[in-house]
Coordinates of C-alpha atoms and ligand atoms in Angstrom, one line a residue:
X783 CA 10.9 15.1 27.7
X784 CA 7.4 16.5 28.2
X785 CA 6.2 14.1 25.5
X786 CA 7.8 11.1 27.2
X787 CA 6.1 12.0 30.5
X788 CA 2.8 12.5 28.7
X789 CA 3.1 9.1 27.1
X790 CA 3.7 7.4 30.4
X791 CA 0.3 6.2 31.2
X792 CA 1.0 5.3 34.8
X793 CA 1.9 8.5 36.7
X794 CA 3.2 6.5 39.7
X795 CA 6.3 5.7 37.8
X796 CA 7.3 9.3 38.4
X797 CA 8.0 8.5 42.1
X798 CA 10.9 6.1 41.6
X799 CA 12.2 8.4 38.9
X800 CA 12.3 11.2 41.4
X801 CA 14.0 9.2 44.1
X802 CA 16.5 7.9 41.6
X803 CA 17.5 11.4 40.5
X804 CA 17.6 12.5 44.2
X805 CA 19.9 9.6 45.3
X806 CA 22.1 9.9 42.3
X807 CA 22.8 13.6 43.0
X808 CA 23.4 12.8 46.6
X809 CA 25.9 10.1 45.6
X810 CA 27.7 12.4 43.2
X811 CA 27.9 15.0 46.0
X812 CA 29.4 12.6 48.5
X813 CA 32.0 11.2 46.1
X814 CA 33.0 14.7 45.2
X815 CA 33.5 15.4 48.9
X816 CA 35.4 12.2 49.3
X817 CA 37.7 13.1 46.5
X818 CA 38.5 16.4 48.0
X819 CA 39.4 14.9 51.4
X820 CA 41.6 16.8 53.8
X821 CA 45.3 16.1 53.6
X822 CA 47.9 16.3 56.2
X823 CA 51.6 15.8 56.0
X824 CA 53.2 12.7 57.4
X825 CA 54.8 14.6 60.2
X826 CA 51.5 16.0 61.3
X827 CA 50.2 12.5 61.3
X828 CA 53.1 11.4 63.6
X829 CA 52.2 14.3 65.9
X830 CA 48.6 13.1 66.1
X831 CA 50.0 9.6 66.8
X832 CA 52.0 11.0 69.7
X833 CA 49.1 13.0 71.0
X834 CA 47.0 9.7 71.0
X835 CA 44.2 11.4 69.0
X836 CA 43.9 8.6 66.4
X837 CA 41.2 6.0 66.6
X838 CA 41.6 4.0 63.4
X839 CA 44.0 3.9 60.4
X840 CA 42.9 2.5 57.1
X841 CA 45.8 1.0 55.1
X842 CA 45.4 -0.3 51.6
X843 CA 47.7 -0.6 48.6
X844 CA 46.9 3.0 47.6
X845 CA 49.6 5.7 47.8
X846 CA 47.5 7.3 50.6
X847 CA 46.3 6.0 53.9
X848 CA 43.3 7.3 55.8
X849 CA 43.2 8.3 59.3
X850 CA 40.1 8.6 61.5
X851 CA 40.5 10.7 64.6
X852 CA 38.7 10.1 67.9
X853 CA 36.6 13.2 67.2
X854 CA 35.3 11.5 64.0
X855 CA 37.1 13.6 61.4
X856 CA 39.0 11.9 58.6
X857 CA 42.0 12.9 56.6
X858 CA 44.6 11.4 54.3
X859 CA 48.3 11.2 54.4
X860 CA 51.1 9.5 52.4
X861 CA 51.4 5.8 52.7
X862 CA 54.9 5.2 54.2
X863 CA 54.9 1.6 53.0
X864 CA 57.0 0.5 55.9
X865 CA 56.4 -3.2 56.7
X866 CA 56.0 -2.6 60.4
X867 CA 53.6 0.3 60.4
X868 CA 50.7 -2.0 61.3
X869 CA 52.6 -3.4 64.2
X870 CA 53.5 0.1 65.5
X871 CA 50.0 1.3 65.3
X872 CA 48.6 -1.8 67.0
X873 CA 51.1 -1.4 69.8
X874 CA 49.8 2.2 70.2
X875 CA 46.3 0.8 70.7
X876 CA 45.0 2.0 67.4
X877 CA 42.6 0.1 65.3
X878 CA 43.9 -0.9 61.9
X879 CA 41.7 -1.7 58.9
X880 CA 42.9 -2.9 55.6
X881 CA 39.8 -1.6 53.8
X882 CA 38.6 1.9 53.2
X883 CA 36.0 3.1 55.6
X884 CA 32.6 1.9 54.5
X885 CA 31.0 5.3 54.1
X886 CA 27.6 5.0 55.8
X887 CA 26.6 8.2 54.0
X888 CA 27.0 6.3 50.7
X889 CA 25.1 3.2 51.8
X890 CA 21.7 4.8 52.1
X891 CA 21.5 6.7 48.9
X892 CA 23.0 3.7 47.1
X893 CA 20.3 1.4 48.3
X894 CA 17.7 3.9 47.5
X895 CA 19.0 4.3 44.0
X896 CA 19.0 0.5 43.5
X897 CA 15.4 0.3 44.7
X898 CA 14.4 3.1 42.4
X899 CA 15.9 1.4 39.4
X900 CA 14.2 -1.8 40.2
X901 CA 10.8 -0.2 40.6
X902 CA 11.2 1.8 37.4
X903 CA 11.9 -1.3 35.4
X904 CA 9.1 -3.2 37.1
X905 CA 6.6 -0.4 36.5
X906 CA 7.7 0.1 32.9
X907 CA 7.3 -3.6 32.1
X908 CA 3.8 -3.6 33.6
X909 CA 3.0 -0.5 31.6
X910 CA 4.0 -1.9 28.3
X911 CA 2.1 -5.1 29.0
X912 CA -1.0 -3.0 29.6
X913 CA -0.5 -1.1 26.3
X914 CA -0.1 -4.3 24.3
X915 CA -3.0 -5.9 25.9
X916 CA -5.0 -2.8 25.1
X917 CA -4.4 -3.2 21.3
X918 CA -5.5 -6.8 21.4
X919 CA -9.2 -6.8 22.3
X920 CA -11.7 -7.1 19.5
X921 CA -13.2 -3.7 20.0
X922 CA -10.0 -1.9 19.4
X923 CA -10.1 -2.9 15.8
X924 CA -11.6 -0.1 13.7
X925 CA -14.4 -1.9 12.0
X926 CA -17.2 0.3 10.8
X927 CA -20.2 -1.8 11.0
X928 CA -22.8 -0.3 8.8
X929 CA -26.2 -1.5 9.8
X930 CA -28.5 1.1 8.4
X931 CA -28.4 -0.4 4.9
X932 CA -28.5 3.0 3.3
X933 CA -26.4 2.0 0.3
X934 CA -27.8 0.4 -2.8
X935 CA -26.8 0.1 -6.4
X936 CA -28.6 3.4 -6.9
X937 CA -25.7 5.0 -5.1
X938 CA -23.3 3.7 -7.7
X939 CA -23.5 5.5 -11.0
X940 CA -22.0 4.0 -14.1
X941 CA -19.8 0.9 -13.5
X942 CA -22.6 -1.2 -15.1
X943 CA -20.3 -4.2 -15.8
X944 CA -19.1 -4.3 -12.2
X945 CA -22.6 -4.1 -10.8
X946 CA -23.7 -6.9 -13.1
X947 CA -20.8 -9.0 -11.9
X948 CA -21.9 -8.8 -8.2
X949 CA -25.6 -9.2 -8.7
X950 CA -25.6 -12.9 -8.1
X951 CA -23.6 -12.4 -4.9
X952 CA -26.3 -10.2 -3.6
X953 CA -28.8 -12.9 -4.5
X954 CA -26.7 -15.5 -2.8
X955 CA -26.4 -13.4 0.4
X956 CA -30.2 -13.1 0.4
X957 CA -30.9 -16.8 0.2
X958 CA -27.7 -18.9 0.4
X959 CA -29.9 -22.1 0.8
X960 CA -31.1 -21.7 -2.7
X961 CA -27.6 -21.8 -4.1
X962 CA -26.5 -24.7 -2.0
X963 CA -29.5 -26.7 -3.0
X964 CA -28.3 -26.5 -6.6
X965 CA -24.8 -27.4 -5.4
X966 CA -23.5 -24.1 -6.6
X967 CA -20.4 -22.7 -5.0
X968 CA -20.4 -19.0 -4.5
X969 CA -17.2 -17.1 -4.6
X970 CA -15.9 -16.6 -1.0
X971 CA -13.9 -13.7 -2.0
X972 CA -14.3 -10.9 -4.6
X973 CA -11.3 -8.8 -5.6
X974 CA -12.2 -5.3 -6.8
X975 CA -9.3 -3.6 -8.5
X976 CA -8.9 -0.2 -10.1
X977 CA -7.6 3.2 -9.5
X978 CA -8.3 5.0 -6.2
X979 CA -11.6 6.8 -5.9
X980 CA -13.4 4.7 -8.6
X981 CA -16.0 3.5 -6.1
X982 CA -14.7 0.1 -4.9
X983 CA -15.7 0.8 -1.3
X984 CA -19.0 2.1 -2.5
X985 CA -19.8 -1.0 -4.5
X986 CA -18.9 -3.3 -1.6
X987 CA -21.2 -1.2 0.6
X988 CA -24.0 -1.4 -2.0
X989 CA -23.6 -5.2 -2.1
X990 CA -24.2 -5.4 1.7
X991 CA -27.0 -2.8 1.5
X992 CA -28.8 -4.6 -1.4
X993 CA -28.6 -7.9 0.5
X994 CA -29.5 -6.3 3.8
X995 CA -26.6 -7.8 5.7
X996 CA -24.1 -6.0 8.0
X997 CA -21.0 -4.5 6.5
X998 CA -17.7 -4.9 8.3
X999 CA -15.0 -2.6 6.8
X1000 CA -11.3 -2.7 7.7
X1001 CA -8.2 -1.6 6.0
X1002 CA -5.3 -3.9 5.3
X1003 CA -2.9 -1.4 7.0
X1004 CA -4.8 -1.9 10.3
X1005 CA -3.3 -5.4 10.4
X1006 CA 0.3 -4.5 10.1
X1007 CA 1.4 -3.9 13.6
X1008 CA 4.7 -3.7 15.4
X1009 CA 3.8 -6.7 17.5
X1010 CA 4.1 -9.9 15.6
X1011 CA 0.9 -12.0 15.8
X1012 CA -1.4 -9.1 16.5
X1013 CA -2.4 -8.9 12.8
X1014 CA -3.3 -12.5 12.7
X1015 CA -5.3 -12.4 15.9
X1016 CA -7.2 -9.4 14.6
X1017 CA -8.1 -11.2 11.5
X1018 CA -9.5 -14.1 13.6
X1019 CA -11.4 -11.6 15.7
X1020 CA -12.9 -9.9 12.7
X1021 CA -14.2 -13.1 11.2
X1022 CA -15.5 -14.2 14.6
X1023 CA -17.3 -10.9 15.0
X1024 CA -18.8 -11.2 11.5
X1025 CA -20.0 -14.8 12.1
X1026 CA -21.5 -14.0 15.4
X1027 CA -23.8 -11.2 14.4
X1028 CA -27.5 -11.8 14.7
X1029 CA -28.1 -12.6 11.1
X1030 CA -25.1 -14.8 10.7
X1031 CA -24.5 -13.2 7.3
X1032 CA -22.1 -10.4 6.5
X1033 CA -20.0 -8.7 3.9
X1034 CA -16.5 -8.2 5.2
X1035 CA -14.6 -5.5 3.3
X1036 CA -10.8 -5.3 3.3
X1037 CA -9.5 -2.1 1.7
X1038 CA -5.9 -1.9 0.7
X1039 CA -5.5 -5.7 0.8
X1040 CA -2.0 -5.2 -0.7
X1041 CA -0.8 -4.2 2.8
X1042 CA -1.1 -7.8 3.9
X1043 CA -1.2 -9.6 0.5
X1044 CA 1.7 -8.1 -1.4
X1045 CA 3.7 -10.5 -3.5
X1046 CA 6.5 -12.0 -1.5
X1047 CA 9.9 -11.3 -3.1
X1048 CA 13.3 -12.2 -1.9
X1049 CA 14.5 -8.7 -1.2
X1050 CA 12.1 -7.9 1.7
X1051 CA 11.8 -11.3 3.2
X1052 CA 13.2 -9.8 6.4
X1053 CA 11.7 -7.7 9.1
X1054 CA 8.0 -6.9 8.8
X1055 CA 7.2 -9.5 6.3
X1056 CA 7.1 -12.2 9.0
X1057 CA 4.2 -10.4 10.5
X1058 CA 2.6 -10.0 7.1
X1059 CA 2.9 -13.7 6.3
X1060 CA 1.2 -14.6 9.6
X1061 CA -1.6 -12.2 8.9
X1062 CA -2.1 -13.4 5.3
X1063 CA -2.1 -17.0 6.4
X1064 CA -4.7 -16.2 9.1
X1065 CA -6.9 -14.6 6.4
X1066 CA -6.5 -17.6 4.1
X1067 CA -7.3 -20.0 6.9
X1068 CA -10.4 -18.0 7.9
X1069 CA -11.6 -17.9 4.4
X1070 CA -11.2 -21.6 3.8
X1071 CA -12.8 -22.2 7.2
X1072 CA -16.2 -20.8 6.8
X1073 CA -18.6 -22.8 4.8
X1074 CA -20.5 -21.6 1.8
X1075 CA -23.9 -22.2 3.3
X1076 CA -23.5 -19.4 5.8
X1077 CA -23.6 -16.3 3.7
X1078 CA -20.4 -14.5 4.4
X1079 CA -18.7 -12.8 1.5
X1080 CA -15.3 -11.2 1.7
X1081 CA -14.7 -8.3 -0.7
X1082 CA -11.2 -6.9 -1.0
X1083 CA -10.0 -3.8 -2.9
X1084 CA -6.6 -3.0 -4.3
X1085 CA -5.2 -0.5 -6.8
X1086 CA -2.9 -3.0 -8.3
X1087 CA -3.9 -6.6 -9.0
X1088 CA -0.5 -7.6 -10.3
X1089 CA 1.2 -6.7 -7.0
X1090 CA -0.8 -9.3 -5.0
X1091 CA 0.5 -12.6 -3.8
X1092 CA -0.9 -15.3 -6.2
X1093 CA -2.0 -17.3 -3.1
X1094 CA -4.7 -14.8 -2.5
X1095 CA -6.1 -15.1 -6.0
X1096 CA -6.4 -18.9 -6.2
X1097 CA -9.7 -20.7 -6.5
X1098 CA -11.6 -20.8 -3.3
X1099 CA -10.1 -17.5 -2.2
X1100 CA -10.5 -14.2 -4.0
X1101 CA -11.3 -16.0 -7.2
X1102 CA -13.6 -13.4 -8.8
X1103 CA -11.7 -10.4 -10.0
X1104 CA -13.7 -7.3 -11.0
X1105 CA -12.0 -4.3 -12.6
X1106 CA -13.4 -1.0 -11.6
X1107 CA -12.4 1.4 -14.3
X1108 CA -12.3 5.2 -14.4
X1109 CA -15.8 6.4 -15.6
X1110 CA -16.2 7.2 -19.3
X1111 CA -18.2 10.2 -20.4
X1112 CA -21.7 8.7 -20.0
X1113 CA -20.8 7.3 -16.6
X1114 CA -19.4 10.7 -15.5
X1115 CA -22.7 12.3 -16.5
X1116 CA -24.5 9.9 -14.3
X1117 CA -22.1 10.4 -11.4
X1118 CA -22.4 14.2 -11.7
X1119 CA -26.2 13.9 -11.8
X1120 CA -26.2 11.6 -8.8
X1121 CA -24.2 14.0 -6.6
X1122 CA -26.2 16.9 -7.6
X1123 CA -29.4 15.1 -6.7
X1124 CA -29.7 16.5 -3.2
X1125 CA -28.6 20.0 -4.1
X1126 CA -30.3 23.0 -5.7
X1127 CA -29.3 23.0 -9.3
X1128 CA -29.6 25.9 -11.7
X1129 CA -29.0 25.8 -15.5
X1130 CA -26.2 23.3 -15.5
X1131 CA -25.0 21.8 -18.8
X1132 CA -24.4 18.3 -17.5
X1133 CA -23.1 17.0 -20.8
X1134 CA -20.5 19.7 -21.0
X1135 CA -19.3 18.9 -17.5
X1136 CA -19.1 15.2 -18.3
X1137 CA -16.9 16.2 -21.2
X1138 CA -14.7 18.4 -19.2
X1139 CA -14.1 15.9 -16.5
X1140 CA -12.3 13.2 -18.5
X1141 CA -10.1 11.0 -16.5
X1142 CA -11.7 12.1 -13.3
X1143 CA -12.5 9.4 -10.8
X1144 CA -15.9 9.2 -9.1
X1145 CA -14.3 10.6 -5.9
X1146 CA -12.9 13.5 -7.8
X1147 CA -16.3 14.3 -9.4
X1148 CA -17.9 14.1 -6.0
X1149 CA -15.3 16.5 -4.8
X1150 CA -15.9 18.9 -7.7
X1151 CA -19.7 19.0 -7.1
X1152 CA -19.2 19.5 -3.4
X1153 CA -16.7 22.3 -4.0
X1154 CA -19.2 24.0 -6.3
X1155 CA -22.0 23.7 -3.7
X1156 CA -19.7 25.3 -1.1
X1157 CA -19.0 28.2 -3.5
X1158 CA -22.7 28.7 -4.3
X1159 CA -23.5 28.6 -0.6
X1160 CA -20.9 31.1 0.3
X1161 CA -22.4 33.5 -2.3
X1162 CA -25.9 32.9 -1.0
X1163 CA -26.7 31.9 -4.6
X1164 CA -30.1 30.3 -5.1
X1165 CA -28.7 27.3 -6.9
X1166 CA -25.5 25.8 -8.3
X1167 CA -24.7 27.3 -11.7
X1168 CA -22.0 26.8 -14.3
X1169 CA -19.9 29.7 -12.9
X1170 CA -19.7 27.9 -9.5
X1171 CA -18.7 24.7 -11.3
X1172 CA -16.1 26.6 -13.2
X1173 CA -14.4 27.9 -10.2
X1174 CA -14.6 24.6 -8.4
X1175 CA -13.1 23.0 -11.5
X1176 CA -10.0 25.3 -11.3
X1177 CA -9.6 24.6 -7.6
X1178 CA -9.8 20.9 -8.1
X1179 CA -7.4 20.8 -11.0
X1180 CA -4.9 23.0 -9.3
X1181 CA -5.0 20.7 -6.4
X1182 CA -4.7 17.5 -8.4
X1183 CA -2.4 18.5 -11.1
X1184 CA 0.5 18.9 -8.8
X1185 CA 0.0 15.4 -7.4
X1186 CA -0.4 13.5 -10.6
X1187 CA -1.0 14.2 -14.2
X1188 CA -4.3 12.6 -14.5
X1189 CA -5.7 15.6 -16.3
X1190 CA -4.5 14.6 -19.7
X1191 CA -4.2 17.1 -22.5
X1192 CA -6.4 17.0 -25.5
X1193 CA -3.5 16.3 -27.9
X1194 CA -2.6 13.2 -25.8
X1195 CA -6.2 12.1 -26.0
X1196 CA -6.2 12.5 -29.8
X1197 CA -2.9 10.5 -30.1
X1198 CA -4.3 7.7 -27.9
X1199 CA -7.6 7.6 -29.9
X1200 CA -5.9 7.3 -33.3
X1201 CA -3.6 4.7 -32.0
X1202 CA -6.4 2.6 -30.5
X1203 CA -8.6 3.0 -33.6
X1204 CA -5.6 1.9 -35.7
X1205 CA -5.6 -1.4 -33.9
X1206 CA -9.4 -1.7 -34.2
X1207 CA -9.5 -0.8 -37.8
X1208 CA -6.8 -3.3 -38.9
X1209 CA -8.6 -5.9 -36.8
X1210 CA -11.9 -5.2 -38.5
X1211 CA -10.3 -5.4 -41.9
X1212 CA -8.0 -8.4 -41.6
X1213 CA -9.9 -10.5 -39.1
X1214 CA -13.5 -9.5 -39.6
X1215 CA -14.8 -12.6 -37.6
X1216 CA -13.1 -11.5 -34.4
X1217 CA -15.4 -9.4 -32.4
X1218 CA -14.1 -6.2 -31.0
X1219 CA -15.9 -5.9 -27.7
X1220 CA -14.4 -2.6 -26.5
X1221 CA -12.1 0.2 -27.7
X1222 CA -11.3 2.8 -25.1
X1223 CA -9.1 5.7 -24.3
X1224 CA -9.7 5.5 -20.6
X1225 CA -6.5 4.2 -19.1
X1226 CA -6.6 1.0 -17.1
X1227 CA -4.6 0.1 -14.0
X1228 CA -1.6 -1.4 -15.8
X1229 CA -0.7 2.1 -17.1
X1230 CA -1.5 2.0 -20.8
X1231 CA -3.2 5.0 -22.3
X1232 CA -6.1 3.0 -23.7
X1233 CA -6.8 -0.4 -25.0
X1234 CA -8.6 -2.5 -27.6
X1235 CA -10.3 -5.6 -26.4
X1236 CA -11.0 -8.2 -29.0
X1237 CA -12.3 -11.7 -28.5
X1238 CA -10.4 -14.2 -30.5
X1239 CA -12.3 -16.9 -32.4
X1240 CA -12.2 -20.3 -30.7
X1241 CA -9.7 -22.5 -32.4
X1242 CA -7.3 -25.2 -31.6
X1243 CA -4.4 -24.1 -33.9
X1244 CA -3.1 -20.8 -35.0
X1245 CA -1.9 -20.9 -38.6
X1246 CA 0.7 -18.8 -40.3
X1247 CA -1.8 -16.5 -42.0
X1248 CA -3.5 -15.8 -38.6
X1249 CA -0.2 -15.1 -36.9
X1250 CA 0.7 -12.6 -39.6
X1251 CA -2.6 -10.9 -39.2
X1252 CA -2.1 -10.7 -35.4
X1253 CA 1.2 -9.0 -36.0
X1254 CA -0.6 -6.5 -38.3
X1255 CA -3.2 -5.7 -35.7
X1256 CA -0.5 -5.1 -33.1
X1257 CA 1.3 -2.8 -35.6
X1258 CA -2.0 -1.0 -36.4
X1259 CA -1.5 1.5 -33.6
X1260 CA 1.9 2.7 -34.7
X1261 CA 0.8 2.7 -38.4
X1262 CA -2.1 5.0 -37.6
X1263 CA 0.1 7.4 -35.6
X1264 CA 2.6 7.6 -38.5
X1265 CA -0.1 8.1 -41.2
X1266 CA -2.0 10.7 -39.3
X1267 CA 0.7 12.7 -37.5
X1268 CA 3.8 12.0 -39.7
X1269 CA 6.9 9.9 -39.2
X1270 CA 8.5 12.4 -36.9
X1271 CA 5.6 12.3 -34.4
X1272 CA 5.4 8.6 -33.7
X1273 CA 5.2 8.0 -29.9
X1274 CA 6.3 5.6 -27.3
X1275 CA 2.8 4.3 -27.0
X1276 CA 3.6 1.4 -29.3
X1277 CA 6.2 -0.1 -26.9
X1278 CA 4.2 -3.0 -25.7
X1279 CA 2.8 -3.7 -29.2
X1280 CA 6.2 -4.0 -30.7
X1281 CA 7.3 -6.3 -27.9
X1282 CA 4.4 -8.6 -28.6
X1283 CA 4.7 -8.5 -32.4
X1284 CA 8.5 -9.2 -32.2
X1285 CA 7.7 -12.1 -29.9
X1286 CA 5.3 -13.6 -32.4
X1287 CA 7.6 -13.1 -35.4
X1288 CA 10.6 -14.6 -33.6
X1289 CA 8.6 -17.7 -32.6
X1290 CA 7.2 -18.2 -36.1
X1291 CA 10.7 -18.2 -37.5
X1292 CA 12.5 -20.1 -34.8
X1293 CA 10.0 -22.4 -33.1
X1294 CA 7.1 -23.1 -35.5
X1295 CA 9.1 -23.8 -38.8
X1296 CA 7.3 -20.9 -40.6
X1297 CA 10.4 -19.0 -41.8
X1298 CA 13.1 -19.4 -44.5
X1299 CA 16.4 -19.0 -42.7
X1300 CA 15.9 -22.0 -40.5
X1301 CA 13.1 -23.7 -42.5
X1302 CA 12.0 -26.6 -40.4
X1303 CA 14.9 -26.4 -38.0
X1304 CA 14.1 -25.6 -34.4
X1305 CA 16.2 -22.8 -32.8
X1306 CA 16.3 -24.3 -29.3
X1307 CA 18.0 -27.4 -30.6
X1308 CA 20.4 -25.3 -32.7
X1309 CA 21.3 -23.1 -29.8
X1310 CA 23.3 -26.0 -28.4
X1311 CA 25.6 -25.5 -31.4
X1312 CA 26.1 -21.8 -30.9
X1313 CA 25.1 -20.7 -34.4
X1314 CA 25.1 -17.2 -35.8
X1315 CA 21.9 -15.4 -35.1
X1316 CA 22.2 -12.4 -37.3
X1317 CA 20.4 -14.0 -40.1
X1318 CA 17.5 -14.8 -37.9
X1319 CA 17.2 -11.3 -36.7
X1320 CA 17.4 -10.2 -40.3
X1321 CA 14.5 -12.4 -41.2
X1322 CA 12.4 -11.3 -38.2
X1323 CA 12.9 -7.7 -39.3
X1324 CA 12.0 -8.5 -42.9
X1325 CA 8.7 -10.2 -41.8
X1326 CA 7.8 -7.3 -39.5
X1327 CA 8.7 -4.7 -42.1
X1328 CA 6.5 -6.4 -44.7
X1329 CA 3.6 -6.7 -42.2
X1330 CA 4.0 -3.1 -41.3
X1331 CA 3.9 -2.1 -45.0
X1332 CA 0.6 -3.9 -45.5
X1333 CA -0.8 -2.5 -42.3
X1334 CA 0.0 1.0 -43.3
X1335 CA -1.7 0.5 -46.6
X1336 CA -4.9 -0.6 -44.9
X1337 CA -4.7 2.6 -42.7
X1338 CA -4.1 4.8 -45.7
X1339 CA -6.9 3.2 -47.8
X1340 CA -9.4 3.6 -44.9
X1341 CA -8.3 7.0 -43.7
X1342 CA -11.8 8.6 -43.7
X1343 CA -13.1 5.6 -41.8
X1344 CA -10.3 5.8 -39.3
X1345 CA -11.1 9.5 -38.8
X1346 CA -14.7 8.8 -38.3
X1347 CA -14.2 6.1 -35.6
X1348 CA -11.6 8.2 -33.9
X1349 CA -13.9 11.2 -33.7
X1350 CA -16.6 9.1 -32.1
X1351 CA -14.1 7.6 -29.7
X1352 CA -12.9 10.9 -28.6
X1353 CA -16.4 12.0 -28.0
X1354 CA -17.6 8.9 -26.2
X1355 CA -14.2 7.7 -24.8
X1356 CA -15.4 4.1 -25.0
X1357 CA -16.8 2.3 -28.0
X1358 CA -18.5 -1.0 -27.8
X1359 CA -19.2 -3.6 -30.5
X1360 CA -22.5 -2.1 -31.4
X1361 CA -21.0 1.4 -32.0
X1362 CA -18.5 -0.2 -34.3
X1363 CA -21.2 -2.1 -36.1
X1364 CA -23.2 1.1 -36.7
X1365 CA -20.0 2.7 -38.2
X1366 CA -19.4 -0.2 -40.5
X1367 CA -22.7 0.6 -42.2
X1368 CA -21.6 4.2 -42.7
X1369 CA -18.3 3.2 -44.3
X1370 CA -20.0 1.1 -46.9
Ligands
ADP1485 P1 -12.3 3.6 -3.8 O1 -12.7 2.6 -2.7 O2 -12.3 2.9 -5.1 O3 -11.1 4.3 -3.5 P2 -14.6 5.0 -2.9 O4 -15.7 3.9 -3.0 O5 -14.1 5.2 -1.5 O6 -13.4 4.7 -3.9 O7 -15.2 6.3 -3.5 C1 -15.1 7.5 -2.9 C2 -16.3 8.4 -3.1 O8 -16.3 8.8 -4.5 C3 -17.6 7.7 -2.9 O9 -18.0 7.8 -1.6 C4 -18.6 8.5 -3.8 O10 -19.0 9.7 -3.2 C5 -17.7 8.8 -5.0 N1 -17.8 7.9 -6.1 C6 -16.9 7.1 -6.6 N2 -17.3 6.3 -7.6 C7 -18.6 6.6 -7.7 C8 -19.7 6.1 -8.6 N3 -19.5 5.2 -9.5 N4 -20.9 6.7 -8.4 C9 -21.1 7.6 -7.5 N5 -20.2 8.1 -6.6 C10 -19.0 7.6 -6.7
ZN1486 ZN1 -1.2 -0.2 -29.1

């Protein structure tokens, strides 16, 4: 109750509430009194009649009649229900009413109560109007406009690929005319995706800072309101505000874009999604509305790209997608160094700390360094030393380990590394012309432990030999696990690989006419005849089994090489093409 009163902005509403309570209790009191009305027997009534003390009699259908005496007092007696009672009374000069006495005592509190209720409703409506109006104005929107341009790419350590991907946008913001004179269209929207704390906000700020334009930051969740339409109007106000700043240029940053841009699915098409659709549509309209010459760039961030409504990612909207990954060891070293920059540092072994912090995000590293600084400060130590970092590390891990298991054990790391190098090694051996651009054990957002990125050669057709080799590369991860750790210690890590290799094998045999069971027959056509599929499964299995046999042989033959690459991968966490080239020389 206290809270309710506190929440009521307009204190005057308390007056009608008070009068309402007062009149209500008065009415209850009166009706209680009425119910316990005096009662006299019929004979006593007849006596009053004879004595001519009665002024009015109220006769209704009730079993009781009421009698008002000349002195004003009222009592009840039994209704005789004789047809001529009214006549008798009238002949005795007594007023007869066929209604109960209008109790004047009830009229006043009744009216007062009615008035109170009306004014409470009136005031409450006015109040809520005021509240909703208050949320509407532009200034209520929590946009942090950064105008001191403190952030530059210097503040973003590591993330080189991402920085490279936004450099032209900075240049465009500096002189949009140059780009339009070449007829070049700049991306209106950039989508940064990656795990939390990897520096997406930081990168967006740096873009604004490098280009010297104001930075408007909002969060997608700011736009999801109880009142339908508020989100959409906020979007329009945000863009208006950005357009109308003195430079006319701006970076608009929308964090947690998934709050407004989540994929629409049938199941939650009710309720709040109406509001979300309106907000999303407003955003898309605003984005297609501003023209490229102006120099406004919208940067959005999300943890999950695959959750977003495809409408958001179409050309002309957020059409540049940049993944911000967790930092690898060399990036972590840079991030640690960066955050130690403004602090007194003792004899810290930076390399060791970069090694210890695998799978840490930039935010977590910042947190670690800050915690160490606090500990050093509490001890009045001259500088931050390894011991302070050690203690900070335990604090951070204890805090994070409960929440998620992003502190991955060394054995897991080793399994992931052998698995990934298995893919890479088989790829190097069977398709030497395909460039492996990256092998990493840093997990990406889609949840896999690591990945190997190879760039397929450009070609129009994929022949049977090539498809078999693709299957072998996919099986390379599992083969390495089995060869190194033994057949009892193979893991679930190959799940996706097996899905993909099965898919290729099945298509070879049933769609492309590359198998024996069906020969040149096409499965889709045969399906109409409801044929027996066991033989096809058998042949798929035979194909995969034989590919696996070859793959395992490659791994076994190159075991020392596999080990060497894996050791390097565990050390560096990410290997690029040039690292693999260097290793190739060693193996020969
Ligand atoms: P996100 O938006 O991806 O959740 P933030 O940009 O908010 O992450 O990062 C939070 C903080 O973590 C930053 O303010 C910064 O102190 C630190 N941080 C994250 N990544 C980096 C990086 N690459 N270099 C330096 N600091 C970083
Ligand atoms: Zn794999």
